[in-house]
Structures are given as C-alpha cells and as structure tokens.
XYZ file of C-alpha atoms in Angstrom:
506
model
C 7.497 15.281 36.200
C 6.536 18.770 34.318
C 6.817 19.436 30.735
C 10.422 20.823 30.363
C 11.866 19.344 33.434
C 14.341 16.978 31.005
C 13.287 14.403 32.865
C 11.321 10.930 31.877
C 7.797 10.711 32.577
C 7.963 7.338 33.730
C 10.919 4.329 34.490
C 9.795 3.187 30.874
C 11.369 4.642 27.940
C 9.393 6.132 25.201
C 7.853 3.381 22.607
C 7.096 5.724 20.372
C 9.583 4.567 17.679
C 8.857 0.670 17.868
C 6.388 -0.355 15.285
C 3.528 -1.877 16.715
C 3.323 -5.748 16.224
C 2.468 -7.538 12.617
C 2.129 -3.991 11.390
C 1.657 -4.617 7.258
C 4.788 -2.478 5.647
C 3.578 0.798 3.861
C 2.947 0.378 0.338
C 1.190 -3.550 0.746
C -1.966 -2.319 -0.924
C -5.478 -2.998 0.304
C -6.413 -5.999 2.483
C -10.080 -6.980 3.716
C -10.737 -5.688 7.119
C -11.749 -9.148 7.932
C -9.345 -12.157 7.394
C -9.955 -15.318 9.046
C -6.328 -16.122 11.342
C -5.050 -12.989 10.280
C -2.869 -10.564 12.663
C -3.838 -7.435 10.479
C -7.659 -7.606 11.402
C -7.792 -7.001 15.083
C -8.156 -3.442 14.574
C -10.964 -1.293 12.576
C -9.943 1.193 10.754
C -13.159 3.036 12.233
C -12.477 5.045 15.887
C -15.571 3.652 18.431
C -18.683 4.930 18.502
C -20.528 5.907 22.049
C -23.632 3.691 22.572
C -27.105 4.487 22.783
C -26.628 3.712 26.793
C -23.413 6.322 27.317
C -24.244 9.324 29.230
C -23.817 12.456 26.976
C -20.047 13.477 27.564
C -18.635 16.825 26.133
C -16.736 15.595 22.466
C -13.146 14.576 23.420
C -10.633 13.598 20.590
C -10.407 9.818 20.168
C -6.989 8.904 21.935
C -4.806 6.679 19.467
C -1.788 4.272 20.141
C 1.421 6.184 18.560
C 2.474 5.818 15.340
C 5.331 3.276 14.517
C 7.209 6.564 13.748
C 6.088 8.508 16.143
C 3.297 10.398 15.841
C 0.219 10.482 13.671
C -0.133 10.013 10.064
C -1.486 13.676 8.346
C -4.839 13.288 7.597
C -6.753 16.350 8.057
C -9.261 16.415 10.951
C -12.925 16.749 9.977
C -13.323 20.573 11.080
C -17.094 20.741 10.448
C -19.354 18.015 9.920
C -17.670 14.423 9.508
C -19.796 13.990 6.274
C -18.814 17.109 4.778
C -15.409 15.935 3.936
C -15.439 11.701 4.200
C -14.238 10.756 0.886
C -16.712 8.279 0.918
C -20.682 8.192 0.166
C -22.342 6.646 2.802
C -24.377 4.531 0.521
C -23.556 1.305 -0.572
C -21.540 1.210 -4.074
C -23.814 -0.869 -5.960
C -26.952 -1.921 -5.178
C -27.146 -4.271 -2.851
C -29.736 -6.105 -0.483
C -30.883 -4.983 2.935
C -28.196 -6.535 4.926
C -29.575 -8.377 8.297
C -28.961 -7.757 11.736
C -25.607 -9.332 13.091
C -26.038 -11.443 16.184
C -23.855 -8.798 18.028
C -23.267 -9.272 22.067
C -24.529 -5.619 22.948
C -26.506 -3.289 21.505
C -23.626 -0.666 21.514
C -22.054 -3.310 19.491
C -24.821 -3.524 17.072
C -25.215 0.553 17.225
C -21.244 0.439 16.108
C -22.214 -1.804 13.470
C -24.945 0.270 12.069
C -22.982 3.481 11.842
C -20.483 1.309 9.613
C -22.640 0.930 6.777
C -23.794 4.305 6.809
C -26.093 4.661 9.847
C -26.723 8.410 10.810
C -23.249 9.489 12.802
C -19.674 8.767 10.670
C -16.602 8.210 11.855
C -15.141 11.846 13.407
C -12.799 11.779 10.925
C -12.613 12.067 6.858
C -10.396 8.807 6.171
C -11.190 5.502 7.669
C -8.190 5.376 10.771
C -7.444 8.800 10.128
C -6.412 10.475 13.212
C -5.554 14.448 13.672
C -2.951 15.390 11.562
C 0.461 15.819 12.417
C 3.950 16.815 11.192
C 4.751 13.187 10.720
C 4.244 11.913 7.413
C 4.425 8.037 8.126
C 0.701 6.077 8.834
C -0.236 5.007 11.829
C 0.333 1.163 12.657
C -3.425 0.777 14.646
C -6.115 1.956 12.596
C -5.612 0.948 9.075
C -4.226 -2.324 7.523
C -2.940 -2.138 4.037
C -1.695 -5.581 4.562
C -0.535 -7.919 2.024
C -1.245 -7.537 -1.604
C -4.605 -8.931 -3.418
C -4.926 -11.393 -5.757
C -2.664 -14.633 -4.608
C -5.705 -16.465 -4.644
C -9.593 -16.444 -5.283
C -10.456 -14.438 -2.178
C -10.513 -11.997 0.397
C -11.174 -12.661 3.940
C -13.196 -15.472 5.277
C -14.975 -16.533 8.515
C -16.467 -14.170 10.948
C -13.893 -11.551 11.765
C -11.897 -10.915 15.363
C -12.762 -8.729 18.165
C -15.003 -5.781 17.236
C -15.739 -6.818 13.994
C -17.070 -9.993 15.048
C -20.141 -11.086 13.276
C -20.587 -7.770 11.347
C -20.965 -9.993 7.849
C -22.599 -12.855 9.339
C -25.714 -12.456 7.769
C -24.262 -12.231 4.625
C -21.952 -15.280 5.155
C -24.924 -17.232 5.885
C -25.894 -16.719 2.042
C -28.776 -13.948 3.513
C -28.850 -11.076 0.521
C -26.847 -10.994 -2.807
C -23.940 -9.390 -0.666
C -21.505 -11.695 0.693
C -17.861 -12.275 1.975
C -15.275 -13.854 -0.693
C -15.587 -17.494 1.031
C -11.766 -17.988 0.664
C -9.234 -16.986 2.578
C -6.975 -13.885 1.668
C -3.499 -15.581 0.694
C -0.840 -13.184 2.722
C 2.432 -12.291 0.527
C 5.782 -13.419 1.999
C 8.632 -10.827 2.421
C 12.433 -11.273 1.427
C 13.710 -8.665 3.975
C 12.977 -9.189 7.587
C 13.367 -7.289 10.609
C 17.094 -7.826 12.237
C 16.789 -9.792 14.821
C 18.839 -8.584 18.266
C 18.931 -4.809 16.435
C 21.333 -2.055 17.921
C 20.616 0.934 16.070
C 23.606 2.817 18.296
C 26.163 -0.229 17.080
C 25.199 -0.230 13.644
C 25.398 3.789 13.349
C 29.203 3.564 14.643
C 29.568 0.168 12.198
C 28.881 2.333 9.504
C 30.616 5.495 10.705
C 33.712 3.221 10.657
C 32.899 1.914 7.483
C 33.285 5.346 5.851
C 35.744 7.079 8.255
C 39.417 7.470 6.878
C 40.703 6.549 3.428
C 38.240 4.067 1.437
C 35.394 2.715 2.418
C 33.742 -0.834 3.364
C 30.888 -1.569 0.828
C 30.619 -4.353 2.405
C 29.509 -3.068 5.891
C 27.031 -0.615 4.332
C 25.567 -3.466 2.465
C 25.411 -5.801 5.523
C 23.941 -3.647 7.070
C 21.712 -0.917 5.239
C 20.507 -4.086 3.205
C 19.525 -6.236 5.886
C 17.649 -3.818 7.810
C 13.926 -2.909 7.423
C 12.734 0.901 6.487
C 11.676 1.329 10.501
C 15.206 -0.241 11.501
C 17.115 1.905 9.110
C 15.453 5.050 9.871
C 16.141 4.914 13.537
C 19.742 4.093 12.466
C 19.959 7.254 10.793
C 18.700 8.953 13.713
C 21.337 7.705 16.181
C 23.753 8.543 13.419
C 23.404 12.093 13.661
C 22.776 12.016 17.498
C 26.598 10.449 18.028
C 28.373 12.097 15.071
C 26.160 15.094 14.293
C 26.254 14.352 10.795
C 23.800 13.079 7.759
C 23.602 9.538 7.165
C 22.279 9.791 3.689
C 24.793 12.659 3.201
C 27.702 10.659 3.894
C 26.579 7.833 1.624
C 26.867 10.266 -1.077
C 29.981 11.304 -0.561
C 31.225 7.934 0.063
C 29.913 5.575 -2.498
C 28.339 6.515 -6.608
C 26.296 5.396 -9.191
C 23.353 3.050 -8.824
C 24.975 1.531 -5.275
C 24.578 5.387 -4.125
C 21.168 5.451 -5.933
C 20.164 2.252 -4.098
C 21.431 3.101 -0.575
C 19.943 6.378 -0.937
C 16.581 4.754 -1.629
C 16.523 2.650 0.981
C 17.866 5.078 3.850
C 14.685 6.958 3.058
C 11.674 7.081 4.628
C 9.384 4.934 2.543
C 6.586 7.484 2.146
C 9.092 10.051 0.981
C 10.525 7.640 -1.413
C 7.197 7.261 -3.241
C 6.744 10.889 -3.272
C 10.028 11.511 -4.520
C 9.473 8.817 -7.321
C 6.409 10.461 -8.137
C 8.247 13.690 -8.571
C 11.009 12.736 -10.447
C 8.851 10.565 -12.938
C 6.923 14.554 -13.854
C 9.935 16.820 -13.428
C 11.491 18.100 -16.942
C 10.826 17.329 -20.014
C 8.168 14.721 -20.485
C 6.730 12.382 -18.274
C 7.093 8.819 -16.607
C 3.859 7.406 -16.976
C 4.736 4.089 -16.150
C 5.825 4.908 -12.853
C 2.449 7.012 -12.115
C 0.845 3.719 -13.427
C 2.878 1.467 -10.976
C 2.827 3.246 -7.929
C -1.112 4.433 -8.283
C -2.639 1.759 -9.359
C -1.099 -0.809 -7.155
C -1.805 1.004 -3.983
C -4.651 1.273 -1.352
C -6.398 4.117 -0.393
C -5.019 4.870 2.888
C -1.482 4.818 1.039
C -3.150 7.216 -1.498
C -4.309 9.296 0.908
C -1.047 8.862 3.055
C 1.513 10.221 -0.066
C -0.829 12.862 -1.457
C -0.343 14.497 2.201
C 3.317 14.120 2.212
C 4.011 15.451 -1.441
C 2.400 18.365 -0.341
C 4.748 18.671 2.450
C 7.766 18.050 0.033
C 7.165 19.866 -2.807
C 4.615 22.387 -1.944
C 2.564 20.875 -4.760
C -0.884 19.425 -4.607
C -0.187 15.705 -6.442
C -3.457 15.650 -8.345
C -2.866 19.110 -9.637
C 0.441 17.876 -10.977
C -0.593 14.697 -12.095
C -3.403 16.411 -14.600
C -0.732 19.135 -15.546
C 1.271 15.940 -16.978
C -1.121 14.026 -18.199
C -4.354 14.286 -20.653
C -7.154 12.822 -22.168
C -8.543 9.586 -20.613
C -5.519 8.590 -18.825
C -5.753 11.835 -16.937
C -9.256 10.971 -16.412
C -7.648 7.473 -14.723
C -5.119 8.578 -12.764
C -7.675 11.867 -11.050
C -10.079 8.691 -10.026
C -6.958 6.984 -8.354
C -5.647 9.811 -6.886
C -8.971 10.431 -5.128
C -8.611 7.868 -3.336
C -12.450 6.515 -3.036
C -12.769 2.903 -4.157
C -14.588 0.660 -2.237
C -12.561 -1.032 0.468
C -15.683 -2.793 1.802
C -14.186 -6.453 0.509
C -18.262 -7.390 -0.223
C -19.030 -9.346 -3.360
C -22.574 -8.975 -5.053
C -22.838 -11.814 -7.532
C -25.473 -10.372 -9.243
C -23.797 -7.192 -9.834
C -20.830 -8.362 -10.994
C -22.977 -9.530 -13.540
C -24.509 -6.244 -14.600
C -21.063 -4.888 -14.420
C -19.344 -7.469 -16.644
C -22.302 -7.117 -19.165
C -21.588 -3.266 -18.941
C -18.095 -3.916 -19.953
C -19.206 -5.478 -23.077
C -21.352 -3.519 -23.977
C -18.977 -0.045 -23.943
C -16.214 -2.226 -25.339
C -16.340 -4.684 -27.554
C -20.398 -4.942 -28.580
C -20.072 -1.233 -30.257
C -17.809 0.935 -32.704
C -15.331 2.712 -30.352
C -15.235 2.410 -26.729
C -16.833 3.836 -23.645
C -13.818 4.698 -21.695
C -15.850 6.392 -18.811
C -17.494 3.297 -18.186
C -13.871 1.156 -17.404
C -12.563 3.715 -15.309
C -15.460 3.679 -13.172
C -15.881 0.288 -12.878
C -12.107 -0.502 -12.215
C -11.037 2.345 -10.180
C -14.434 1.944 -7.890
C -14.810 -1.679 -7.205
C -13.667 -3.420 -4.787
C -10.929 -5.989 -5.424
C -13.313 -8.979 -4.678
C -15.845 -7.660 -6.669
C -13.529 -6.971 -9.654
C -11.760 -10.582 -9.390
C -15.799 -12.035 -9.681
C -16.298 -8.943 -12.387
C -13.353 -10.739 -14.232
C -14.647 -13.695 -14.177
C -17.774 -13.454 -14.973
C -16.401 -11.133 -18.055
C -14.122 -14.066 -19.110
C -16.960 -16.338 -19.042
C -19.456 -14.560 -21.551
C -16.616 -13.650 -24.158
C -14.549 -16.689 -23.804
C -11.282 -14.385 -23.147
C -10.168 -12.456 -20.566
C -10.803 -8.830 -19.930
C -7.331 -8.196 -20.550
C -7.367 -8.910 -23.884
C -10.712 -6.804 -24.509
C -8.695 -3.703 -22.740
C -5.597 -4.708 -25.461
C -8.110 -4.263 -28.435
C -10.073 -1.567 -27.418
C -7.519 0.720 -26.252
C -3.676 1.833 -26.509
C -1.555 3.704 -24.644
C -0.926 4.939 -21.392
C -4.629 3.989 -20.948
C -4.171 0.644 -22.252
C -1.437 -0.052 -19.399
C -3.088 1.558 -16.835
C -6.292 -0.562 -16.542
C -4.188 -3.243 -17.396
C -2.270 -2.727 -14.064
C -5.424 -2.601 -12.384
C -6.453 -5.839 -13.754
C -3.259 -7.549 -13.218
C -3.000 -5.995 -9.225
C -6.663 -7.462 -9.005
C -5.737 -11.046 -10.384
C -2.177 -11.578 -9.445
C -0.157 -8.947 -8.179
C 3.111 -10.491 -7.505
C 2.898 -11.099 -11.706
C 2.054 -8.048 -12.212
C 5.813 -6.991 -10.251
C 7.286 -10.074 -11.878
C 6.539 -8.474 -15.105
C 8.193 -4.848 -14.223
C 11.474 -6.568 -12.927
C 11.366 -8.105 -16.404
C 10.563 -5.567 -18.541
C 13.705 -3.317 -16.381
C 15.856 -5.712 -17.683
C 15.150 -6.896 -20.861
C 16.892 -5.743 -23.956
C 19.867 -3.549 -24.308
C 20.804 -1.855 -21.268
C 19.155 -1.667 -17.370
C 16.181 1.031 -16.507
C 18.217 0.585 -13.391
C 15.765 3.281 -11.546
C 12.591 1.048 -12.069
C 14.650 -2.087 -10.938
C 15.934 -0.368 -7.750
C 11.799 1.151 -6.999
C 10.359 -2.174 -7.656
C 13.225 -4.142 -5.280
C 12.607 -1.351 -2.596
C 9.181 -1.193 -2.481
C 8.348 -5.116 -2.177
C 11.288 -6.653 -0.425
C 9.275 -6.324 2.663
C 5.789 -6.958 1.478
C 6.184 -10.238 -1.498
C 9.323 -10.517 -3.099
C 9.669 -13.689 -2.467
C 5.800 -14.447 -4.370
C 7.700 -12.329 -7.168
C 10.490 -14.503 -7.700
C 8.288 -17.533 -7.562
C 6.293 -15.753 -9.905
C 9.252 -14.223 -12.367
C 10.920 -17.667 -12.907
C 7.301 -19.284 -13.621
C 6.902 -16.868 -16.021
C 10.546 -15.882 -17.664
C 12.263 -20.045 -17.238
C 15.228 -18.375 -14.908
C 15.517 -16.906 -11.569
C 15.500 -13.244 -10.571
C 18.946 -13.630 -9.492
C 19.888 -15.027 -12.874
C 19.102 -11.981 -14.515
C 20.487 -9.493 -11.913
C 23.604 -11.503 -12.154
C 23.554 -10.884 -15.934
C 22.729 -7.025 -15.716
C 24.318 -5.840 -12.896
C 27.671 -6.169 -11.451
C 29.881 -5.178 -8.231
C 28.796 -3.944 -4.883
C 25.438 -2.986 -6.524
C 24.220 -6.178 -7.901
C 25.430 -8.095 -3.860
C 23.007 -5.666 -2.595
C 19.911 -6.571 -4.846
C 21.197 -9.866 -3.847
C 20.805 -9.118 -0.389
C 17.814 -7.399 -0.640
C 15.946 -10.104 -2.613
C 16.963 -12.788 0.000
C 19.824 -13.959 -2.001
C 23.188 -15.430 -1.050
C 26.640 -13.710 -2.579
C 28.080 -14.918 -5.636
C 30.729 -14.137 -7.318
C-alpha cells in the first residue's frame, strides 16, 4: 500500500503502542547491564558495531524496535563525531587494570567488545541506547534498562551475562585484575500495581465516560479503574477516550472530581515522564524552592531517566532544567544537583576493591581528619561512582571509622547538602528505605504534605512498593496502610489503597 492510501500496511495491526516484554517501568533507576536470570539484560544499551570482516557499506541509521509509546525517546543524534558529544569519557573512571581478552565466539564479537570499553569507534550516538530523536518524549523499551532499584542486597549482577554480552566480564569474574563483577546477584524490586490482565482500553474509556456522564459521578469506577491500570494502560485509555467522545480525559476528571482525589487522578492519567517534569517545575515555580523534591527525584534516578526528563522539560516549558535548577539553587548544593543533572556517572556496574579503598580513605581525609570539609571531593565521589563501587566505598568507609558514612555526612555538613548526599547514600544502600522514609516523613506530624505522598505512591507503585511497605513497617512498627488510614479519608485514601495493593476498608 502507498503512504496516504488510509490503508494498513499489512493484515497485522500496528504494535507500536504495546510495551515490549519485561520492559523495567520509567523511573526504576539504574540496573547492571548484566544480571544473572534477569529479563532486563538481553539487550545492550550499545547499537552493534560492523566487524573487522563486513564489507565497507555506506553509514545507514541503526534500525530500532519501536518505542513502547510509539516512537523514539529524544536524544539528540550525534551530528558530528560520536565522541564530540558522548557524555561519557572513554576512559575508565578510576584506575583500573588491563582487563583480559573475553573468550568471545567471533572476532566481530570480540571487536564489539573492545569498542565497549573505549576501543577507537563509539557508539553512533551520544547516550548509551539513544536512538534519533523524536517528538515522543517516552524511552525506548530495547536499548536501555533502568530496571529495578539498587541496593536490596550486596550486589549487582552476577554470572556471565546473556546473548551479546556474553563473557564480556569473564576475565574479571575469574578474579583476573582488581576490576570485577559484584559476585551477588542484583535483588529485583517487586511492584504493587500490575498490568490489567484481559485490558480493553475502548471498554474502559466508555466505563469511565459513563461514570461521569449525567448528574454525579462514580468514584468508584474511576478508581477501579484509573487505579488499577499501569501508566502504558492508562495512557492508551486516554487515547481511545478522545477518539470515541472527542473529549479530554484528564479534562473531564477535573471537572468531575476535586481536591487531592483530582490531584491524584490527574497524576496518574499522565504520562510518567511529564509527571516528573511537571514535579520538577512546580517544586521551582514562585516563591522559593522545593529542594526536597529536586533531591528525590535526581538523586534516585539513572542516567538514561536523567537524560530522558531533561529532554522533555525542554519540550514543556521551553526551559533548559539545569539552567533552572542553578537559578534556584546555590552554593554546594547547586554544585550537587549540576553533577546529577549531567547525567555522567558510571553505569559500568565494575567494582575495584582497591579503589574503593583510596576512595574511602579520600573521604576521610576531606571530612572528618581536617577542620572544615572538602565538599568537592563528596560530590565527585558520590555523584560519579558506580552504585557497586559506592556500596564497597561504604563499606570499606564504615570499616576504618567504625560508623557509617552517613553519620560522617550528618557532622560534616547541613542542609540541603546534608540531605542530598544522604539520598545518594541511602539509594546506594537501600532504596526502598530510603522511600519508606519519605512516605513517613509526608505524614508525620500535624497535617499531610499530601503532594509528596501522592509523587512517592505514583512513582513506585510499579517499580517496589511492595519492598517499601516491607520496609516502612520494619522501620515505623505499623503498616503503610495504617497510616494512610489515619491521614487520609474518602475516595482519596481507597485509591492509595488501591494503588499500594491494598484491599478497601472502611
């Protein structure tokens, strides 16, 4: 068929719109590219390289599977030179040992392998998994893996990696160099909020249509369904609502329903990238600033995420994110949140024993061996490393001083600052804590920062709330639902239930 014809290109229906499968939900933070039994690590995040043994071919754009939204996620194409404008240096980022040959089955694999850690050609584009950039704000579901969050347990990735990456660390694993693989497995977090199973985006647009149509409206429907839908699911409800009716979904819900149940169906109706950005925007508009949401959303986040949002807030609001971010902000937390926002730490997952060493020692020695504090020499250490390297960093920290890091960063500094690398720590150690701990603090005391409990429910229900609630009643002696029960109320506090994969109460 031509282009324009109206008709199909094929008997099968555009799959443009299905996510492909055991694609990690945006916002899961960083996962190692290699995790033993893993469904996230049968892709690189790297397009192929040609072998030695290809026949010179005129360059052709790398062809990508479609986005789970459609499209491809807007990283800009390298226009020049591919190292002009990777984020990256290709050199290691520590010292490390000369890393041995991998026992590859071709040498186009091996050739691959070499480019990888900085051999003479990069990958065609400026973001590992990048592809050309699009309209479409949402990231790609081949390419990149932001998969589960770190920290559940002692390591990241194990074994010797699926398909291409197969045997890429196996010299290291084999205890060949100082560099290495964490040796234990990468502990996945477990979701509250699944995908509907049997989903009919056309019959839950009308549900909900009905639910609003006429005098009064069912709560009830909207929560049964809005609630119980993921992002993906609810955003192609939204489209086949204003294909039948001609009318905006989110729209409607505004008209129909108020106050933090508006604010929470809102939320959730939209796109998930776009919710971050508008969180981001809201927490620096007016008077005064937010930084604990900057802190949250930054320093829990990977780099393709980074990289993913500081596209779209550009689209949105016509604002570069880093430019606002240091109009906001000053001093060394500025400094902080610029290193985030670049979007450059180490995703590698290699751990150099020896270095973590040096590093911890370096710690000391800017913070608690002298008057006053190196600041410079935390933020490059924890916004650089890689989360493997930081948990052995930690550790080794905690056993020269006796105490944890943590406790150093509470003494030596105060502030936004203070919280900041102490997010980073936490995200590094145990992240669903770290989210246990903002669900707390949103409700504790007089009154609700119902905003901060609405982001925090949003943005994990799909990734580990249930590792949060584990977590939160470890830590706090009740259950999440306990306290929502206490500080919330109505049609609002059954859709946290629902949300947080609890059953109504009254």
């Amino acid at each position: 068929m031509f282009l324009g014809s109206g008709m199909p290109y094929s008997s099968h229906p555009p799959t443009t719109n299905e996510p492909p499968p055991n694609a990690a939900p945006f916002g899961a933070g960083w996962v190692p590219p290699m995790q033993q039994n893993s469904p996230y690590s049968s892709t690189p995040p790297y397009p192929p390289q040609p072998s030695h043994h290809q026949p010179h071919q005129p360059h052709q754009p790398h062809q990508y599977p479609p986005s789970q939204h459609g499209g491809y996620p807007p990283y800009p194409a390298s226009s020049a030179s591919a190292s002009a404008s990777y984020p990256y240096p290709n050199s290691n980022p520590y010292p490390m040992t000369q890393s041995h040959p991998s026992p590859s089955p071709s040498h186009s694999h091996s050739h691959n392998i070499h480019q990888l850690h900085g051999g003479a050609q990069t990958a065609p584009y400026p973001y590992p998994g990048a592809q050309p950039a699009t309209n479409s704000p949402y990231p790609t579901g081949s390419g990149f893996t932001p998969a589960m969050t770190a920290g559940y347990d002692a390591g990241h990735g194990h074994g010797h990696g699926h398909g291409q990456w197969q045997g890429q660390w196996h010299g290291h694993e084999h205890g060949h160099g100082h560099a290495h693989r964490s040796p234990t497995a990468h502990k996945e977090g477990t979701p509250t909020l699944f995908p509907a199973q049997g989903f009919d985006p056309v019959k839950d647009a009308h549900d909900l249509r009905k639910a609003m149509k006429g005098f009064g409206t069912d709560e009830n429907a909207l929560i049964n369904i809005i609630c119980r839908r993921t992002n993906e699911q609810r955003q192609e409800i939204q489209r086949q609502y204003k294909t039948h009716f001609g009318k905006d979904l989110i729209e409607d819900i505004k008209s129909e329903t108020s106050g933090n149940f508006e604010k929470l169906l809102v939320g959730l109706l939209q796109p998930i990238v776009d919710y971050y950005c508008a969180e981001l925007n809201d927490a620096m508009a007016g008077i005064g600033t937010d930084e604990e949401v900057l802190i949250e959303i930054l320093c829990t986040l990977s780099n393709m995420e980074i990289y993913t949002i500081k596209n779209q807030y550009l689209r949105l609001y016509g604002a570069h994110l880093e430019s606002e971010l240091k109009s906001e902000t000053s001093g060394n937390f500025k400094r902080l949140l610029t290193s985030l926002c670049t979007a450059a730490r180490d995703e590698s997952g290699r751990i150099d024993p020896d270095q973590a060493k040096d590093d911890a020692r370096e710690l000391l020695k800017a913070g608690e061996l002298r008057v006053g504090t190196d600041e410079s020499m935390f933020n490059m250490i924890l916004c650089q490393r890689n989360y493997a390297q930081l948990k052995m960093i930690f550790q080794e920290y905690e056993g020269m001083t006796g105490h944890s890091l943590e406790k150093a960063i509470k003494k030596e500094f105060s502030g936004d600052i203070m919280e900041g690398l102490i997010a980073i720590f936490r995200c590094v150690t145990n992240k669903a804590d770290y989210f246990a701990s903002r669900l707390h603090k949103a409700m504790a005391g007089i009154g609700t920062n119902d905003t901060q409990l609405i982001r925090v429910i949003i943005t994990r229900c799909e990734i580990d709330m249930s590792d949060i609630k584990v977590a939160f009643e470890r830590l706090y002696g009740k259950s999440l639902k306990s306290w929502i029960k206490g500080d919330t109320s109505g049609h609002y506090k059954h859709a946290l239930y629902a949300l947080v994969g609890e059953q109504r109460s009254s």
